[in-house]
Amino acid sequence: MIVAMQETATEEQIQDVVEHLVRMGFSVHRTTGERQSILAAVGARIDFDTRNLEVLAGVEHVHRISAPYKLSGRAFRPEGSILNLGRGVRIGGDEVVVMAGPCSVESREQLFTVTELIAKAGARGLRGGAFKPRSSPYSFQGMGEEGLKLLREAGDKFNLLVISEVMEISQIPLMLPYIDIFQVGARNMQNFNLLRELGKVRKPVLLKRGIAATLEELLLSAEYIMSGGNYDVILCERGIRTFETYTRNTMDISAIPVIKKLSHLPMAADPSHGTGIRDKVPPMARASVAAGADALLIEVHHNPDKAFSDGAQSLYPEQFAKLMDELRIIAPAVGRKIA
Ligand code: PEP
Ligand code: MN
């Protein structure tokens, strides 16, 4: 951390700041320039609040150099993490993993129809919500355990990994036998108790970025899971809330290369929630792969007009198959292939 003192800072104020830093566990190197003194604080401590120094008398500016996270940071595994998801699917390497399916599991007929179509098109994972976080309590809330059973059955039949959203701690043991990847939704990115519990399980967790979360906050949330011992975390950009109203959210494609630089964890993209509009999903999916995404999460429905949730952003199966063909062209152009 660098602490720049004001030009008018007195020797007493500078010494006070030095003492604060030493008490915090830092060793301090002072440079006295012609106009101002600069204090460089070096140490292993990462859980400090720079504001505690900013408010001290005589301090002009405090600049943090080390990241506030360590397990999720790139330095922890500079070569990058490749996670084994099961069924021979690896994420974080040269393959891009596509997971697709309906927003919600609605019925056996619906799920098996969509699953067959996405499997034929080349998806490796089946997504579908059994517990749905809906903005309105009057909207469809999901099929619960019955939905999980259907997901497992459909995944097994078509050789797909199953990913589904966990909304609260009590659902973890219920979901364990049925799913391959836990999805933590945008609304729960900072549900720290849930994240801690997911740190104790030995199944991968896909952690979505909150609608108003910074990338540092996303990495700190990943840190909650990893500090519990579960290192199999996948991050996911799913759009953030901005002043733009044309799209449901603003798909932050730049989050992909930023996270790839800051973290060793695989980075997924969800252009369905990222845009909220069916026709905008394929372009953002293509852009995500071009930008370096390790996985895509895409909503597909065979009859989206009748979908119980997110029909407007769900691709028709033919649209999804076309997108997969396009991705098979784009991925090699950026040194990747579709898993
Ligand atoms: C979903 O995947 O259907 C979902 C609810 O996602 P998010 O948490 O990104 O809104
Ligand atoms: Mn959805």
Tab-separated table of C-alpha atoms and ligand atoms in Angstrom:
chain	number	residue	atom	x	y	z
A	1	MET	CA	0.000	0.000	0.000
A	2	ILE	CA	1.194	3.504	-0.790
A	3	VAL	CA	0.289	6.404	1.489
A	4	ALA	CA	0.975	9.851	0.036
A	5	MET	CA	1.108	12.543	2.711
A	6	GLN	CA	-0.107	16.089	2.107
A	7	GLU	CA	2.530	18.712	1.361
A	8	THR	CA	1.516	20.442	4.568
A	9	ALA	CA	1.713	17.323	6.725
A	10	THR	CA	3.721	17.828	9.899
A	11	GLU	CA	6.422	15.457	11.063
A	12	GLU	CA	4.136	14.482	13.935
A	13	GLN	CA	1.325	13.511	11.521
A	14	ILE	CA	3.723	11.460	9.389
A	15	GLN	CA	4.950	9.597	12.456
A	16	ASP	CA	1.365	8.955	13.533
A	17	VAL	CA	0.603	7.320	10.166
A	18	VAL	CA	3.811	5.262	10.331
A	19	GLU	CA	2.796	4.011	13.779
A	20	HIS	CA	-0.670	3.083	12.484
A	21	LEU	CA	0.852	1.085	9.657
A	22	VAL	CA	3.288	-0.709	11.956
A	23	ARG	CA	0.440	-1.582	14.326
A	24	MET	CA	-1.429	-3.016	11.308
A	25	GLY	CA	1.543	-5.326	10.709
A	26	PHE	CA	3.267	-3.526	7.842
A	27	SER	CA	6.896	-2.604	7.527
A	28	VAL	CA	7.159	0.975	6.327
A	29	HIS	CA	9.608	2.530	3.881
A	30	ARG	CA	9.573	6.299	3.843
A	31	THR	CA	10.597	8.415	0.901
A	32	THR	CA	10.862	12.136	1.544
A	33	GLY	CA	10.557	14.063	-1.677
A	34	GLU	CA	11.022	17.748	-2.255
A	35	ARG	CA	7.344	18.445	-1.724
A	36	GLN	CA	5.792	15.502	0.058
A	37	SER	CA	6.522	12.276	1.929
A	38	ILE	CA	5.473	8.923	0.538
A	39	LEU	CA	5.072	5.883	2.795
A	40	ALA	CA	5.310	2.446	1.191
A	41	ALA	CA	3.762	-0.198	3.457
A	42	VAL	CA	4.723	-3.810	2.760
A	43	GLY	CA	3.273	-6.858	4.477
A	44	ALA	CA	1.271	-10.055	4.134
A	45	ARG	CA	-1.913	-8.657	5.594
A	46	ILE	CA	-4.830	-8.357	3.143
A	47	ASP	CA	-7.850	-7.626	5.352
A	48	PHE	CA	-7.392	-3.924	5.937
A	49	ASP	CA	-9.575	-0.953	5.147
A	50	THR	CA	-7.696	1.859	3.405
A	51	ARG	CA	-10.304	4.347	4.648
A	52	ASN	CA	-8.913	3.968	8.191
A	53	LEU	CA	-5.735	5.613	6.901
A	54	GLU	CA	-7.410	8.081	4.563
A	55	VAL	CA	-9.126	9.744	7.512
A	56	LEU	CA	-5.873	10.341	9.451
A	57	ALA	CA	-4.619	13.929	9.676
A	58	GLY	CA	-2.086	14.850	6.980
A	59	VAL	CA	-2.928	11.980	4.597
A	60	GLU	CA	-3.598	12.964	1.007
A	61	HIS	CA	-4.146	9.671	-0.753
A	62	VAL	CA	-3.952	5.931	-0.050
A	63	HIS	CA	-3.407	3.472	-2.859
A	64	ARG	CA	-3.868	-0.238	-2.369
A	65	ILE	CA	-1.451	-2.391	-4.385
A	66	SER	CA	-2.159	-5.996	-3.336
A	67	ALA	CA	-5.576	-7.502	-4.089
A	68	PRO	CA	-7.940	-8.065	-1.136
A	69	TYR	CA	-8.459	-11.678	-2.249
A	70	LYS	CA	-5.794	-14.362	-2.452
A	71	LEU	CA	-7.257	-17.786	-3.326
A	72	SER	CA	-9.270	-16.478	-6.276
A	73	GLY	CA	-6.478	-14.198	-7.512
A	74	ARG	CA	-4.358	-15.087	-10.530
A	75	ALA	CA	-1.184	-15.195	-8.420
A	76	PHE	CA	-2.514	-18.243	-6.553
A	77	ARG	CA	-2.327	-20.339	-9.744
A	78	PRO	CA	-0.675	-18.272	-12.475
A	79	GLU	CA	-1.129	-21.046	-15.045
A	80	GLY	CA	-4.936	-20.956	-14.639
A	81	SER	CA	-7.338	-23.540	-13.224
A	82	ILE	CA	-8.740	-26.392	-15.248
A	83	LEU	CA	-11.666	-28.020	-13.467
A	84	ASN	CA	-12.944	-31.509	-14.096
A	85	LEU	CA	-16.708	-31.289	-14.235
A	86	GLY	CA	-17.380	-34.984	-14.896
A	87	ARG	CA	-18.485	-36.874	-18.038
A	88	GLY	CA	-15.088	-36.077	-19.527
A	89	VAL	CA	-15.805	-32.327	-19.583
A	90	ARG	CA	-13.059	-29.953	-18.465
A	91	ILE	CA	-13.429	-26.222	-18.080
A	92	GLY	CA	-10.672	-23.610	-18.159
A	93	GLY	CA	-8.524	-25.317	-20.790
A	94	ASP	CA	-8.717	-24.913	-24.534
A	95	GLU	CA	-12.304	-26.138	-24.719
A	96	VAL	CA	-15.355	-23.907	-24.416
A	97	VAL	CA	-18.181	-25.662	-22.561
A	98	VAL	CA	-21.729	-24.863	-23.627
A	99	MET	CA	-24.521	-25.463	-21.125
A	100	ALA	CA	-28.076	-24.891	-22.287
A	101	GLY	CA	-31.675	-25.561	-21.377
A	102	PRO	CA	-34.813	-23.885	-20.160
A	103	CYS	CA	-34.934	-21.182	-17.528
A	104	SER	CA	-37.213	-23.383	-15.396
A	105	VAL	CA	-37.992	-27.058	-15.369
A	106	GLU	CA	-41.723	-27.056	-16.144
A	107	SER	CA	-42.689	-30.671	-16.879
A	108	ARG	CA	-41.194	-33.979	-18.007
A	109	GLU	CA	-42.428	-33.436	-21.542
A	110	GLN	CA	-40.912	-29.932	-21.721
A	111	LEU	CA	-37.563	-30.877	-20.211
A	112	PHE	CA	-36.984	-34.027	-22.268
A	113	THR	CA	-37.996	-32.296	-25.518
A	114	VAL	CA	-35.563	-29.404	-24.981
A	115	THR	CA	-32.788	-31.621	-23.620
A	116	GLU	CA	-32.808	-33.882	-26.664
A	117	LEU	CA	-32.551	-30.869	-28.967
A	118	ILE	CA	-29.707	-29.128	-27.118
A	119	ALA	CA	-27.782	-32.409	-26.802
A	120	LYS	CA	-28.101	-32.972	-30.571
A	121	ALA	CA	-26.789	-29.461	-31.184
A	122	GLY	CA	-23.683	-30.207	-29.099
A	123	ALA	CA	-24.303	-28.837	-25.587
A	124	ARG	CA	-22.373	-30.620	-22.817
A	125	GLY	CA	-24.423	-29.340	-19.918
A	126	LEU	CA	-28.128	-29.074	-19.135
A	127	ARG	CA	-29.295	-26.009	-17.244
A	128	GLY	CA	-32.701	-25.643	-15.641
A	129	GLY	CA	-34.046	-24.098	-12.483
A	130	ALA	CA	-35.938	-26.217	-9.956
A	131	PHE	CA	-35.878	-23.405	-7.397
A	132	LYS	CA	-36.528	-20.056	-9.046
A	133	PRO	CA	-35.647	-16.641	-7.618
A	134	ARG	CA	-38.511	-14.613	-9.073
A	135	SER	CA	-38.902	-10.878	-8.672
A	136	SER	CA	-42.586	-11.400	-7.862
A	137	PRO	CA	-43.840	-13.912	-5.274
A	138	TYR	CA	-46.816	-14.573	-7.573
A	139	SER	CA	-44.619	-15.846	-10.428
A	140	PHE	CA	-43.842	-19.553	-10.934
A	141	GLN	CA	-41.422	-20.575	-8.171
A	142	GLY	CA	-40.123	-23.823	-9.669
A	143	MET	CA	-40.919	-27.543	-9.356
A	144	GLY	CA	-38.567	-28.176	-6.436
A	145	GLU	CA	-37.268	-31.716	-5.869
A	146	GLU	CA	-39.487	-33.106	-8.629
A	147	GLY	CA	-37.680	-30.777	-11.037
A	148	LEU	CA	-34.293	-31.960	-9.776
A	149	LYS	CA	-35.249	-35.590	-10.405
A	150	LEU	CA	-36.274	-34.754	-13.952
A	151	LEU	CA	-33.006	-32.875	-14.545
A	152	ARG	CA	-30.962	-35.871	-13.377
A	153	GLU	CA	-32.961	-38.262	-15.520
A	154	ALA	CA	-32.700	-36.087	-18.624
A	155	GLY	CA	-28.981	-35.429	-18.003
A	156	ASP	CA	-28.272	-39.152	-17.701
A	157	LYS	CA	-30.339	-40.035	-20.757
A	158	PHE	CA	-28.527	-37.523	-22.999
A	159	ASN	CA	-25.094	-37.675	-21.303
A	160	LEU	CA	-25.134	-34.081	-20.084
A	161	LEU	CA	-23.854	-32.448	-16.918
A	162	VAL	CA	-26.649	-30.959	-14.821
A	163	ILE	CA	-26.438	-27.421	-13.439
A	164	SER	CA	-29.186	-25.903	-11.307
A	165	GLU	CA	-29.591	-22.975	-8.962
A	166	VAL	CA	-29.326	-23.325	-5.194
A	167	MET	CA	-31.080	-20.508	-3.339
A	168	GLU	CA	-30.555	-21.417	0.278
A	169	ILE	CA	-28.496	-23.617	2.579
A	170	SER	CA	-31.266	-26.154	3.243
A	171	GLN	CA	-31.405	-26.993	-0.483
A	172	ILE	CA	-27.756	-28.119	-0.633
A	173	PRO	CA	-28.187	-31.679	0.715
A	174	LEU	CA	-31.416	-32.039	-1.244
A	175	MET	CA	-29.681	-31.116	-4.494
A	176	LEU	CA	-26.426	-33.061	-4.035
A	177	PRO	CA	-27.648	-36.395	-5.464
A	178	TYR	CA	-29.186	-34.781	-8.529
A	179	ILE	CA	-26.832	-32.137	-9.826
A	180	ASP	CA	-23.240	-31.879	-11.074
A	181	ILE	CA	-22.778	-28.121	-10.643
A	182	PHE	CA	-24.392	-25.765	-8.159
A	183	GLN	CA	-25.414	-22.425	-9.647
A	184	VAL	CA	-25.443	-19.428	-7.327
A	185	GLY	CA	-27.694	-16.799	-8.877
A	186	ALA	CA	-27.022	-13.104	-9.233
A	187	ARG	CA	-29.318	-12.314	-6.312
A	188	ASN	CA	-27.339	-14.574	-4.014
A	189	MET	CA	-23.812	-13.547	-4.982
A	190	GLN	CA	-23.393	-11.937	-1.578
A	191	ASN	CA	-25.369	-14.455	0.443
A	192	PHE	CA	-22.252	-15.132	2.467
A	193	ASN	CA	-23.771	-17.876	4.630
A	194	LEU	CA	-24.765	-19.805	1.509
A	195	LEU	CA	-21.309	-19.287	-0.008
A	196	ARG	CA	-19.622	-20.585	3.160
A	197	GLU	CA	-21.741	-23.744	3.095
A	198	LEU	CA	-20.870	-24.296	-0.570
A	199	GLY	CA	-17.232	-24.113	0.493
A	200	LYS	CA	-17.792	-27.376	2.366
A	201	VAL	CA	-19.229	-29.384	-0.531
A	202	ARG	CA	-17.099	-31.170	-3.095
A	203	LYS	CA	-18.980	-30.193	-6.228
A	204	PRO	CA	-18.244	-27.302	-8.586
A	205	VAL	CA	-20.057	-24.023	-8.005
A	206	LEU	CA	-20.887	-21.551	-10.772
A	207	LEU	CA	-21.064	-18.127	-9.159
A	208	LYS	CA	-22.934	-15.430	-11.058
A	209	ARG	CA	-22.067	-11.779	-10.781
A	210	GLY	CA	-24.656	-9.737	-8.884
A	211	ILE	CA	-26.594	-7.132	-10.856
A	212	ALA	CA	-24.700	-4.291	-9.180
A	213	ALA	CA	-21.514	-6.084	-8.158
A	214	THR	CA	-18.010	-4.977	-8.995
A	215	LEU	CA	-15.577	-7.592	-10.245
A	216	GLU	CA	-13.627	-7.254	-6.999
A	217	GLU	CA	-16.797	-8.114	-5.082
A	218	LEU	CA	-17.337	-11.127	-7.360
A	219	LEU	CA	-13.811	-12.355	-6.598
A	220	LEU	CA	-14.312	-11.785	-2.876
A	221	SER	CA	-17.492	-13.877	-3.031
A	222	ALA	CA	-15.521	-16.643	-4.776
A	223	GLU	CA	-13.024	-16.309	-1.920
A	224	TYR	CA	-15.795	-17.226	0.563
A	225	ILE	CA	-16.356	-20.548	-1.234
A	226	MET	CA	-12.655	-21.280	-1.742
A	227	SER	CA	-11.639	-20.431	1.816
A	228	GLY	CA	-13.940	-23.271	2.911
A	229	GLY	CA	-11.853	-25.686	0.839
A	230	ASN	CA	-13.883	-25.913	-2.365
A	231	TYR	CA	-11.594	-24.631	-5.115
A	232	ASP	CA	-13.894	-25.688	-7.953
A	233	VAL	CA	-15.462	-22.314	-8.621
A	234	ILE	CA	-16.570	-20.985	-12.022
A	235	LEU	CA	-17.341	-17.282	-12.298
A	236	CYS	CA	-20.088	-15.989	-14.588
A	237	GLU	CA	-20.933	-12.650	-16.163
A	238	ARG	CA	-24.717	-12.376	-16.610
A	239	GLY	CA	-25.269	-8.689	-17.212
A	240	ILE	CA	-25.398	-5.800	-14.810
A	241	ARG	CA	-27.931	-3.051	-14.223
A	242	THR	CA	-27.111	0.228	-15.932
A	243	PHE	CA	-29.064	3.273	-17.054
A	244	GLU	CA	-29.829	1.589	-20.395
A	245	THR	CA	-33.388	0.315	-20.655
A	246	TYR	CA	-33.420	-1.240	-24.126
A	247	THR	CA	-31.943	-4.486	-22.838
A	248	ARG	CA	-32.927	-6.212	-19.587
A	249	ASN	CA	-29.340	-5.932	-18.347
A	250	THR	CA	-26.114	-4.678	-19.879
A	251	MET	CA	-23.898	-7.608	-20.848
A	252	ASP	CA	-20.435	-6.627	-19.635
A	253	ILE	CA	-18.247	-8.476	-22.128
A	254	SER	CA	-15.192	-6.650	-20.785
A	255	ALA	CA	-15.649	-8.525	-17.500
A	256	ILE	CA	-14.381	-11.644	-19.302
A	257	PRO	CA	-10.823	-10.485	-20.148
A	258	VAL	CA	-10.638	-8.527	-16.880
A	259	ILE	CA	-11.462	-11.610	-14.796
A	260	LYS	CA	-9.130	-13.779	-16.897
A	261	LYS	CA	-6.347	-11.388	-15.934
A	262	LEU	CA	-7.247	-10.967	-12.250
A	263	SER	CA	-8.163	-14.587	-11.532
A	264	HIS	CA	-7.144	-18.131	-12.411
A	265	LEU	CA	-10.766	-19.328	-12.201
A	266	PRO	CA	-12.726	-20.293	-15.321
A	267	MET	CA	-15.045	-17.545	-16.541
A	268	ALA	CA	-18.468	-18.253	-18.019
A	269	ALA	CA	-20.893	-15.941	-19.804
A	270	ASP	CA	-24.690	-15.932	-19.702
A	271	PRO	CA	-25.902	-13.769	-22.596
A	272	SER	CA	-29.530	-14.812	-22.003
A	273	HIS	CA	-29.865	-12.908	-18.737
A	274	GLY	CA	-27.215	-10.507	-20.002
A	275	THR	CA	-29.562	-9.146	-22.669
A	276	GLY	CA	-33.049	-10.461	-21.922
A	277	ILE	CA	-33.934	-10.404	-25.626
A	278	ARG	CA	-33.806	-13.547	-27.768
A	279	ASP	CA	-32.303	-11.973	-30.883
A	280	LYS	CA	-29.552	-10.304	-28.882
A	281	VAL	CA	-28.379	-13.573	-27.310
A	282	PRO	CA	-26.439	-15.096	-30.259
A	283	PRO	CA	-24.360	-11.953	-30.951
A	284	MET	CA	-23.406	-11.657	-27.272
A	285	ALA	CA	-22.671	-15.400	-27.098
A	286	ARG	CA	-20.352	-15.093	-30.089
A	287	ALA	CA	-18.706	-12.032	-28.580
A	288	SER	CA	-18.214	-13.839	-25.263
A	289	VAL	CA	-16.353	-16.710	-26.906
A	290	ALA	CA	-14.269	-14.259	-28.921
A	291	ALA	CA	-13.468	-12.410	-25.678
A	292	GLY	CA	-12.176	-15.578	-24.014
A	293	ALA	CA	-15.127	-17.074	-22.116
A	294	ASP	CA	-14.535	-20.644	-20.901
A	295	ALA	CA	-18.225	-21.541	-20.907
A	296	LEU	CA	-21.628	-20.305	-22.033
A	297	LEU	CA	-24.948	-20.630	-20.270
A	298	ILE	CA	-27.817	-20.276	-22.743
A	299	GLU	CA	-31.563	-20.475	-22.227
A	300	VAL	CA	-33.340	-22.583	-24.838
A	301	HIS	CA	-37.017	-23.561	-24.985
A	302	HIS	CA	-38.900	-25.539	-27.667
A	303	ASN	CA	-41.957	-23.349	-27.145
A	304	PRO	CA	-40.695	-20.107	-25.600
A	305	ASP	CA	-44.013	-18.294	-26.031
A	306	LYS	CA	-45.449	-20.717	-23.467
A	307	ALA	CA	-42.427	-20.747	-21.139
A	308	PHE	CA	-43.185	-20.289	-17.425
A	309	SER	CA	-40.194	-17.910	-17.106
A	310	ASP	CA	-37.798	-15.974	-19.330
A	311	GLY	CA	-39.464	-17.004	-22.611
A	312	ALA	CA	-38.511	-13.715	-24.291
A	313	GLN	CA	-34.813	-14.447	-23.880
A	314	SER	CA	-34.991	-18.178	-24.647
A	315	LEU	CA	-33.666	-19.294	-28.016
A	316	TYR	CA	-35.652	-21.537	-30.313
A	317	PRO	CA	-33.821	-24.856	-30.693
A	318	GLU	CA	-32.987	-24.062	-34.363
A	319	GLN	CA	-31.466	-20.759	-33.283
A	320	PHE	CA	-29.363	-22.580	-30.707
A	321	ALA	CA	-28.155	-25.145	-33.256
A	322	LYS	CA	-27.177	-22.331	-35.633
A	323	LEU	CA	-25.321	-20.561	-32.828
A	324	MET	CA	-23.378	-23.737	-32.043
A	325	ASP	CA	-22.297	-23.946	-35.701
A	326	GLU	CA	-21.109	-20.343	-35.547
A	327	LEU	CA	-19.233	-20.943	-32.298
A	328	ARG	CA	-17.424	-23.874	-33.922
A	329	ILE	CA	-16.023	-21.344	-36.393
A	330	ILE	CA	-15.273	-18.562	-33.902
A	331	ALA	CA	-13.603	-20.678	-31.208
A	332	PRO	CA	-10.654	-21.883	-33.382
A	333	ALA	CA	-10.031	-18.283	-34.469
A	334	VAL	CA	-9.161	-17.497	-30.846
A	335	GLY	CA	-7.276	-20.736	-30.141
A	336	ARG	CA	-10.177	-22.629	-28.604
A	337	LYS	CA	-12.584	-25.382	-29.556
A	338	ILE	CA	-16.125	-26.211	-28.542
A	339	ALA	CA	-16.127	-29.068	-26.025
B	1	PEP	C1	-31.281	-18.245	-14.217
B	1	PEP	O1	-30.188	-18.730	-14.573
B	1	PEP	O2	-32.369	-18.619	-14.665
B	1	PEP	C2	-31.243	-17.083	-13.300
B	1	PEP	C3	-32.270	-16.806	-12.492
B	1	PEP	O3	-30.098	-16.367	-13.390
B	1	PEP	P1	-29.613	-15.014	-12.659
B	1	PEP	O4	-29.304	-15.405	-11.254
B	1	PEP	O5	-28.407	-14.628	-13.451
B	1	PEP	O6	-30.720	-14.019	-12.766
B	2	MN	MN	-33.792	-17.412	-16.425
